[in-house]
Short mmCIF file of C-alpha atoms and ligand atoms in Angstrom, two decimals:
data_model
loop_
_atom_site.label_atom_id
_atom_site.label_comp_id
_atom_site.label_asym_id
_atom_site.label_seq_id
_atom_site.Cartn_x
_atom_site.Cartn_y
_atom_site.Cartn_z
CA MET A 89 119.25 105.28 63.80
CA ALA A 90 122.14 106.55 65.94
CA PHE A 91 121.41 109.69 67.92
CA LYS A 92 123.90 111.99 69.69
CA THR A 93 121.72 113.44 72.44
CA ILE A 94 119.16 110.76 73.18
CA ILE A 95 119.15 106.99 73.63
CA VAL A 96 116.22 104.98 72.31
CA GLU A 97 115.49 101.44 73.41
CA ILE A 98 112.53 99.38 72.31
CA GLU A 99 111.60 96.91 75.05
CA GLU A 100 108.64 94.64 74.42
CA HIS A 101 106.07 97.12 73.09
CA ILE A 102 107.52 100.21 74.74
CA ALA A 103 109.84 102.84 73.28
CA LEU A 104 112.02 104.21 76.09
CA ILE A 105 113.56 107.53 75.06
CA LYS A 106 116.29 108.76 77.40
CA LEU A 107 117.52 112.35 77.11
CA ASN A 108 121.30 112.12 77.18
CA ARG A 109 123.25 115.36 77.51
CA PRO A 110 124.64 114.75 81.00
CA ASP A 111 127.15 117.63 80.84
CA ALA A 112 124.33 120.13 80.37
CA LEU A 113 121.66 118.49 82.56
CA ASN A 114 119.82 117.46 79.38
CA ALA A 115 119.30 121.07 78.28
CA LEU A 116 117.16 121.08 75.16
CA ASN A 117 119.36 122.28 72.32
CA ALA A 118 118.39 122.23 68.65
CA THR A 119 120.01 118.83 68.08
CA LEU A 120 118.21 117.24 71.01
CA LEU A 121 114.82 118.66 69.96
CA SER A 122 115.34 117.50 66.41
CA GLU A 123 116.46 114.02 67.51
CA LEU A 124 113.58 113.75 69.97
CA SER A 125 111.15 114.75 67.19
CA GLN A 126 112.62 112.04 64.96
CA ALA A 127 112.47 109.41 67.72
CA LEU A 128 108.85 110.29 68.52
CA THR A 129 107.87 110.14 64.86
CA ASP A 130 109.64 106.77 64.53
CA ALA A 131 107.95 105.39 67.66
CA GLY A 132 104.60 106.77 66.53
CA THR A 133 104.82 104.90 63.24
CA ASN A 134 106.53 101.71 64.50
CA LYS A 135 103.81 99.05 64.65
CA LYS A 136 105.63 97.22 67.47
CA VAL A 137 105.50 100.26 69.76
CA ARG A 138 102.31 100.69 71.79
CA CYS A 139 103.46 103.20 74.41
CA ILE A 140 106.33 105.67 74.79
CA VAL A 141 108.27 106.67 77.92
CA ILE A 142 110.47 109.79 77.98
CA THR A 143 112.99 110.10 80.78
CA GLY A 144 116.24 111.84 81.68
CA SER A 145 118.92 111.12 84.27
CA GLU A 146 118.60 110.78 88.01
CA LYS A 147 119.80 114.40 88.44
CA ALA A 148 117.82 116.00 85.63
CA PHE A 149 114.90 115.22 83.40
CA ALA A 150 115.88 118.43 81.57
CA ALA A 151 117.08 121.77 82.97
CA GLY A 152 115.34 123.74 80.25
CA ALA A 153 116.07 125.06 76.81
CA ASP A 154 119.82 125.39 76.18
CA ILE A 155 120.68 128.84 77.50
CA THR A 156 124.06 129.01 75.72
CA GLU A 157 122.30 128.41 72.40
CA MET A 158 119.60 131.01 73.10
CA ALA A 159 121.91 133.69 74.52
CA GLU A 160 123.11 134.97 71.15
CA LYS A 161 119.71 135.06 69.49
CA SER A 162 117.91 138.30 68.56
CA PHE A 163 114.21 139.06 68.34
CA VAL A 164 114.44 138.72 64.58
CA ASP A 165 116.01 135.26 64.98
CA VAL A 166 113.39 133.91 67.39
CA PHE A 167 110.28 135.65 66.07
CA GLY A 168 111.32 135.49 62.42
CA GLY A 169 112.32 131.83 62.75
CA ASP A 170 109.36 131.04 65.05
CA LEU A 171 111.67 129.35 67.58
CA PHE A 172 110.20 126.24 69.28
CA SER A 173 107.14 126.08 66.99
CA GLU A 174 108.01 122.86 65.14
CA PHE A 175 108.68 120.59 68.11
CA PRO A 176 105.22 120.78 69.76
CA ASN A 177 103.58 120.15 66.39
CA THR A 178 105.52 116.91 65.97
CA PHE A 179 104.83 115.96 69.58
CA MET A 180 101.07 116.51 69.28
CA ARG A 181 100.89 114.33 66.16
CA VAL A 182 101.86 111.22 68.14
CA ARG A 183 98.66 109.29 68.86
CA LYS A 184 100.23 106.71 71.18
CA PRO A 185 100.31 107.38 74.93
CA ILE A 186 103.48 109.13 76.14
CA ILE A 187 104.57 108.96 79.78
CA ALA A 188 107.16 111.34 81.28
CA ALA A 189 109.31 109.68 83.96
CA VAL A 190 110.82 112.64 85.80
CA SER A 191 113.70 112.53 88.26
CA GLY A 192 115.59 115.62 89.44
CA TYR A 193 115.24 118.94 87.63
CA ALA A 194 112.40 119.54 85.19
CA LEU A 195 112.82 123.25 84.61
CA GLY A 196 111.68 125.69 81.94
CA GLY A 197 111.43 123.77 78.69
CA GLY A 198 112.07 120.58 80.71
CA CYS A 199 108.93 121.13 82.79
CA GLU A 200 107.09 122.05 79.60
CA LEU A 201 108.27 118.87 77.86
CA ALA A 202 107.03 116.79 80.79
CA MET A 203 103.65 118.57 80.64
CA MET A 204 103.30 117.81 76.91
CA CYS A 205 103.35 114.11 77.78
CA ASP A 206 100.07 112.37 78.60
CA PHE A 207 100.97 111.96 82.24
CA ILE A 208 103.94 112.41 84.53
CA ILE A 209 105.34 109.88 86.98
CA ALA A 210 107.83 111.61 89.27
CA SER A 211 110.57 110.40 91.54
CA ASP A 212 110.65 111.78 95.06
CA THR A 213 113.64 113.91 94.00
CA ALA A 214 111.80 115.69 91.18
CA LYS A 215 111.79 119.48 91.07
CA PHE A 216 109.54 121.35 88.68
CA GLY A 217 109.92 125.01 87.82
CA GLN A 218 109.53 127.79 85.29
CA PRO A 219 112.57 129.90 86.19
CA GLU A 220 112.79 131.74 82.84
CA ILE A 221 112.03 135.00 84.68
CA ASN A 222 115.54 134.79 86.16
CA LEU A 223 116.87 135.03 82.60
CA GLY A 224 114.76 138.08 81.77
CA VAL A 225 112.33 136.06 79.69
CA MET A 226 109.33 133.82 80.25
CA ALA A 227 108.01 130.36 79.44
CA GLY A 228 107.64 129.63 75.73
CA LEU A 229 106.43 126.04 75.44
CA GLY A 230 103.42 125.86 77.72
CA GLY A 231 104.67 126.99 81.14
CA SER A 232 102.13 129.79 81.36
CA GLN A 233 99.34 127.76 79.72
CA ARG A 234 99.54 124.03 80.52
CA LEU A 235 100.93 124.63 84.01
CA THR A 236 97.98 126.95 84.80
CA ARG A 237 95.54 124.27 83.72
CA PHE A 238 97.36 121.65 85.84
CA VAL A 239 97.93 123.55 89.09
CA GLY A 240 95.65 126.59 88.84
CA LYS A 241 96.36 130.30 88.49
CA SER A 242 97.81 130.99 91.92
CA LYS A 243 100.56 128.36 91.82
CA ALA A 244 101.27 128.98 88.12
CA MET A 245 101.69 132.71 88.78
CA ASP A 246 103.85 131.98 91.82
CA MET A 247 106.15 129.63 89.91
CA ASN A 248 106.40 131.77 86.77
CA LEU A 249 106.81 135.09 88.62
CA THR A 250 109.15 134.02 91.42
CA GLY A 251 110.88 131.18 89.58
CA ARG A 252 110.54 128.93 92.64
CA PHE A 253 110.67 125.16 92.24
CA MET A 254 107.90 122.76 93.23
CA ASP A 255 109.01 119.49 94.81
CA ALA A 256 107.48 116.11 94.00
CA GLU A 257 105.15 116.10 96.98
CA GLU A 258 103.69 119.50 96.10
CA ALA A 259 103.51 118.52 92.42
CA GLU A 260 101.43 115.45 93.24
CA ARG A 261 99.22 117.39 95.64
CA SER A 262 98.65 120.04 92.95
CA GLY A 263 97.75 117.59 90.19
CA LEU A 264 100.86 118.14 88.09
CA VAL A 265 102.02 114.52 88.42
CA SER A 266 100.01 111.33 88.63
CA ARG A 267 102.24 109.44 91.09
CA VAL A 268 105.46 109.84 93.06
CA VAL A 269 107.81 106.90 93.60
CA PRO A 270 111.28 106.45 95.11
CA ALA A 271 113.97 107.51 92.62
CA LYS A 272 115.37 103.98 92.29
CA LYS A 273 111.96 102.65 91.26
CA LEU A 274 111.10 105.38 88.75
CA ILE A 275 111.92 103.61 85.50
CA ASN A 276 110.41 100.31 86.63
CA GLU A 277 107.21 102.08 87.64
CA ALA A 278 107.00 104.01 84.35
CA MET A 279 107.75 100.89 82.29
CA ALA A 280 105.16 98.90 84.25
CA ALA A 281 102.55 101.62 83.60
CA ALA A 282 103.50 101.61 79.91
CA GLY A 283 103.31 97.81 79.90
CA LYS A 284 99.77 97.94 81.30
CA ILE A 285 98.75 100.38 78.58
CA ALA A 286 100.43 98.23 75.91
CA GLU A 287 98.13 95.32 76.86
CA LYS A 288 94.98 97.29 76.03
CA SER A 289 93.27 97.78 72.69
CA ALA A 290 95.25 100.43 70.78
CA LEU A 291 91.94 101.70 69.38
CA ALA A 292 90.66 102.41 72.89
CA THR A 293 93.91 104.07 73.98
CA VAL A 294 93.82 106.44 71.00
CA ALA A 295 90.17 107.24 71.71
CA ILE A 296 90.92 107.95 75.37
CA LYS A 297 93.95 110.12 74.61
CA GLU A 298 91.94 112.17 72.11
CA SER A 299 88.99 112.53 74.49
CA VAL A 300 91.00 113.63 77.52
CA ASN A 301 92.98 116.10 75.41
CA ARG A 302 89.72 117.41 73.98
CA SER A 303 88.69 118.55 77.45
CA TYR A 304 91.34 121.27 77.21
CA GLU A 305 90.09 122.52 73.87
CA THR A 306 86.32 122.77 74.21
CA THR A 307 83.29 123.42 76.43
CA LEU A 308 82.03 120.75 78.84
CA ASN A 309 78.95 119.94 76.76
CA GLU A 310 80.90 119.69 73.51
CA GLY A 311 83.54 117.58 75.26
CA LEU A 312 80.91 115.27 76.73
CA LEU A 313 79.31 114.86 73.29
CA PHE A 314 82.72 114.11 71.74
CA GLU A 315 83.40 111.56 74.48
CA ARG A 316 80.02 109.86 74.07
CA ARG A 317 80.36 109.64 70.28
CA VAL A 318 83.86 108.17 70.55
CA PHE A 319 82.56 105.72 73.18
CA HIS A 320 79.76 104.75 70.77
CA SER A 321 82.24 104.29 67.92
CA LEU A 322 84.25 101.74 69.92
CA PHE A 323 81.23 99.43 69.62
CA ALA A 324 82.23 99.06 65.97
CA THR A 325 85.43 97.28 67.06
CA GLU A 326 86.14 93.60 67.60
CA ASP A 327 88.05 94.59 70.72
CA GLN A 328 84.83 95.79 72.37
CA ALA A 329 83.19 92.41 71.73
CA GLU A 330 86.33 90.60 72.94
CA GLY A 331 86.76 92.75 76.06
CA MET A 332 83.18 92.31 77.19
CA ALA A 333 83.05 88.60 76.31
CA ALA A 334 86.29 88.02 78.26
CA PHE A 335 84.80 89.71 81.32
CA ILE A 336 81.68 87.56 81.17
CA GLU A 337 83.70 84.38 80.55
CA LYS A 338 86.07 85.31 83.43
CA ARG A 339 89.23 85.22 81.28
CA GLU A 340 91.88 87.69 80.12
CA PRO A 341 90.95 89.57 76.91
CA GLN A 342 93.03 89.10 73.75
CA PHE A 343 92.90 92.47 72.05
CA ARG A 344 93.85 92.62 68.36
CA ASP A 345 93.44 96.34 67.63
CA LYS A 346 90.53 95.59 65.36
C1 HXC B 531 122.51 125.16 79.16
C2 HXC B 531 122.79 124.27 81.26
C3 HXC B 531 121.42 124.48 81.54
C4 HXC B 531 120.60 125.08 80.52
C5 HXC B 531 122.34 123.58 83.27
N1 HXC B 531 123.30 123.70 82.35
N2 HXC B 531 121.18 124.05 82.79
N3 HXC B 531 123.32 124.61 80.08
N4 HXC B 531 121.21 125.40 79.36
N5 HXC B 531 119.30 125.28 80.68
C6 HXC B 531 124.71 123.32 82.48
C7 HXC B 531 125.47 124.25 83.38
O1 HXC B 531 125.88 125.41 82.70
C8 HXC B 531 126.64 123.38 83.79
O2 HXC B 531 127.58 123.35 82.72
C9 HXC B 531 126.01 122.00 83.87
O3 HXC B 531 124.79 122.06 83.11
C10 HXC B 531 125.65 121.62 85.31
O4 HXC B 531 124.86 122.65 85.84
P1 HXC B 531 125.19 123.37 87.24
O5 HXC B 531 124.52 124.69 87.20
O6 HXC B 531 126.66 123.36 87.49
O7 HXC B 531 124.49 122.36 88.25
P2 HXC B 531 123.84 122.72 89.65
O8 HXC B 531 124.69 123.67 90.42
O9 HXC B 531 123.51 121.40 90.27
O10 HXC B 531 122.49 123.51 89.32
C11 HXC B 531 121.45 122.85 88.63
C12 HXC B 531 120.39 123.88 88.12
C13 HXC B 531 121.10 124.98 87.31
C14 HXC B 531 119.66 124.50 89.33
C15 HXC B 531 119.39 123.10 87.28
O11 HXC B 531 121.93 124.33 86.32
C16 HXC B 531 120.17 125.91 86.61
O12 HXC B 531 119.62 126.80 87.21
N6 HXC B 531 120.04 125.74 85.27
C17 HXC B 531 119.25 126.64 84.46
C18 HXC B 531 117.78 126.35 84.65
C19 HXC B 531 116.94 127.29 83.83
O13 HXC B 531 117.02 128.54 83.94
N7 HXC B 531 116.12 126.76 82.92
C20 HXC B 531 115.27 127.52 82.04
C21 HXC B 531 115.99 127.73 80.73
S1 HXC B 531 115.10 128.78 79.66
P3 HXC B 531 129.15 123.56 82.99
O14 HXC B 531 129.72 123.53 81.61
O15 HXC B 531 129.30 124.85 83.72
O16 HXC B 531 129.51 122.36 83.84
C22 HXC B 531 113.92 127.82 78.99
C23 HXC B 531 113.05 128.52 78.03
C24 HXC B 531 111.93 127.64 77.56
O17 HXC B 531 113.80 126.67 79.25
C25 HXC B 531 111.26 128.23 76.40
C26 HXC B 531 110.71 127.21 75.47
C27 HXC B 531 111.51 125.96 75.31
#
């Protein structure tokens, strides 16, 4: 399917989704969010795809929701139409791992999009921020919630209240991103990470994604029980037998998602 605001490439078992509105620093307008939803749904249901990478340009992952599109909207428009409610629902339905490869600006909705992904690999030029306060509004897609869980209350308050940006080094130190790499190596690093994941049993990757995400939704004891039960259930798979046999036989496992 041809998209106007994103480019989708399927390489090996990885869907690489590139945000592509260079004139607006990949600002998230309605078309982009709808096309990204479609691409994620397609990748989620495409049997060939085992991992998804979302990236932007070298200058901007995404500079936020499209301000020109929001500027004319009234309370009745946004509350009545429940603006930005559909996109996260689609995103959360994808069971395959999603990596954000962030270079340059990841601001407002751009930072929030990166945080919706399962983990973030950043280039050394990345800048994260929730500058909505400068527009007289606030975060609306997780910037006051996910960011607080990632970096803690003090930094989340600082970023949301002052609108200051966090560079890649601070983002890694604070737990917002999993690794920082030179800008030129960003896509290779993200694709290599996705390639590693694609080699594993898809049953185990789904189980892990669900378990880690569960830790945000429940108490420690309930989360530990969920984790243990999912761990137990993987012993019903052929991939568990294959993975353990391969280790003992000192060979590479051949997972079949069974
Ligand atoms: C629409 C945007 C945009 C945005 C940049 N552009 N960000 N258009 N919405 N969020 C456009 C500019 O208008 C400009 O278009 C072009 O992209 C290049 O941007 P410049 O400002 O000229 O680039 P630069 O001087 O390098 O500054 C980069 C920047 C700045 C620091 C990222 O663009 C900026 O502050 N952008 C807004 C960031 C922001 O406030 N984001 C939060 C949005 S609210 P022209 O046509 O002039 O060349 C939000 C709410 C989330 O995200 C709620 C839930 C989704």
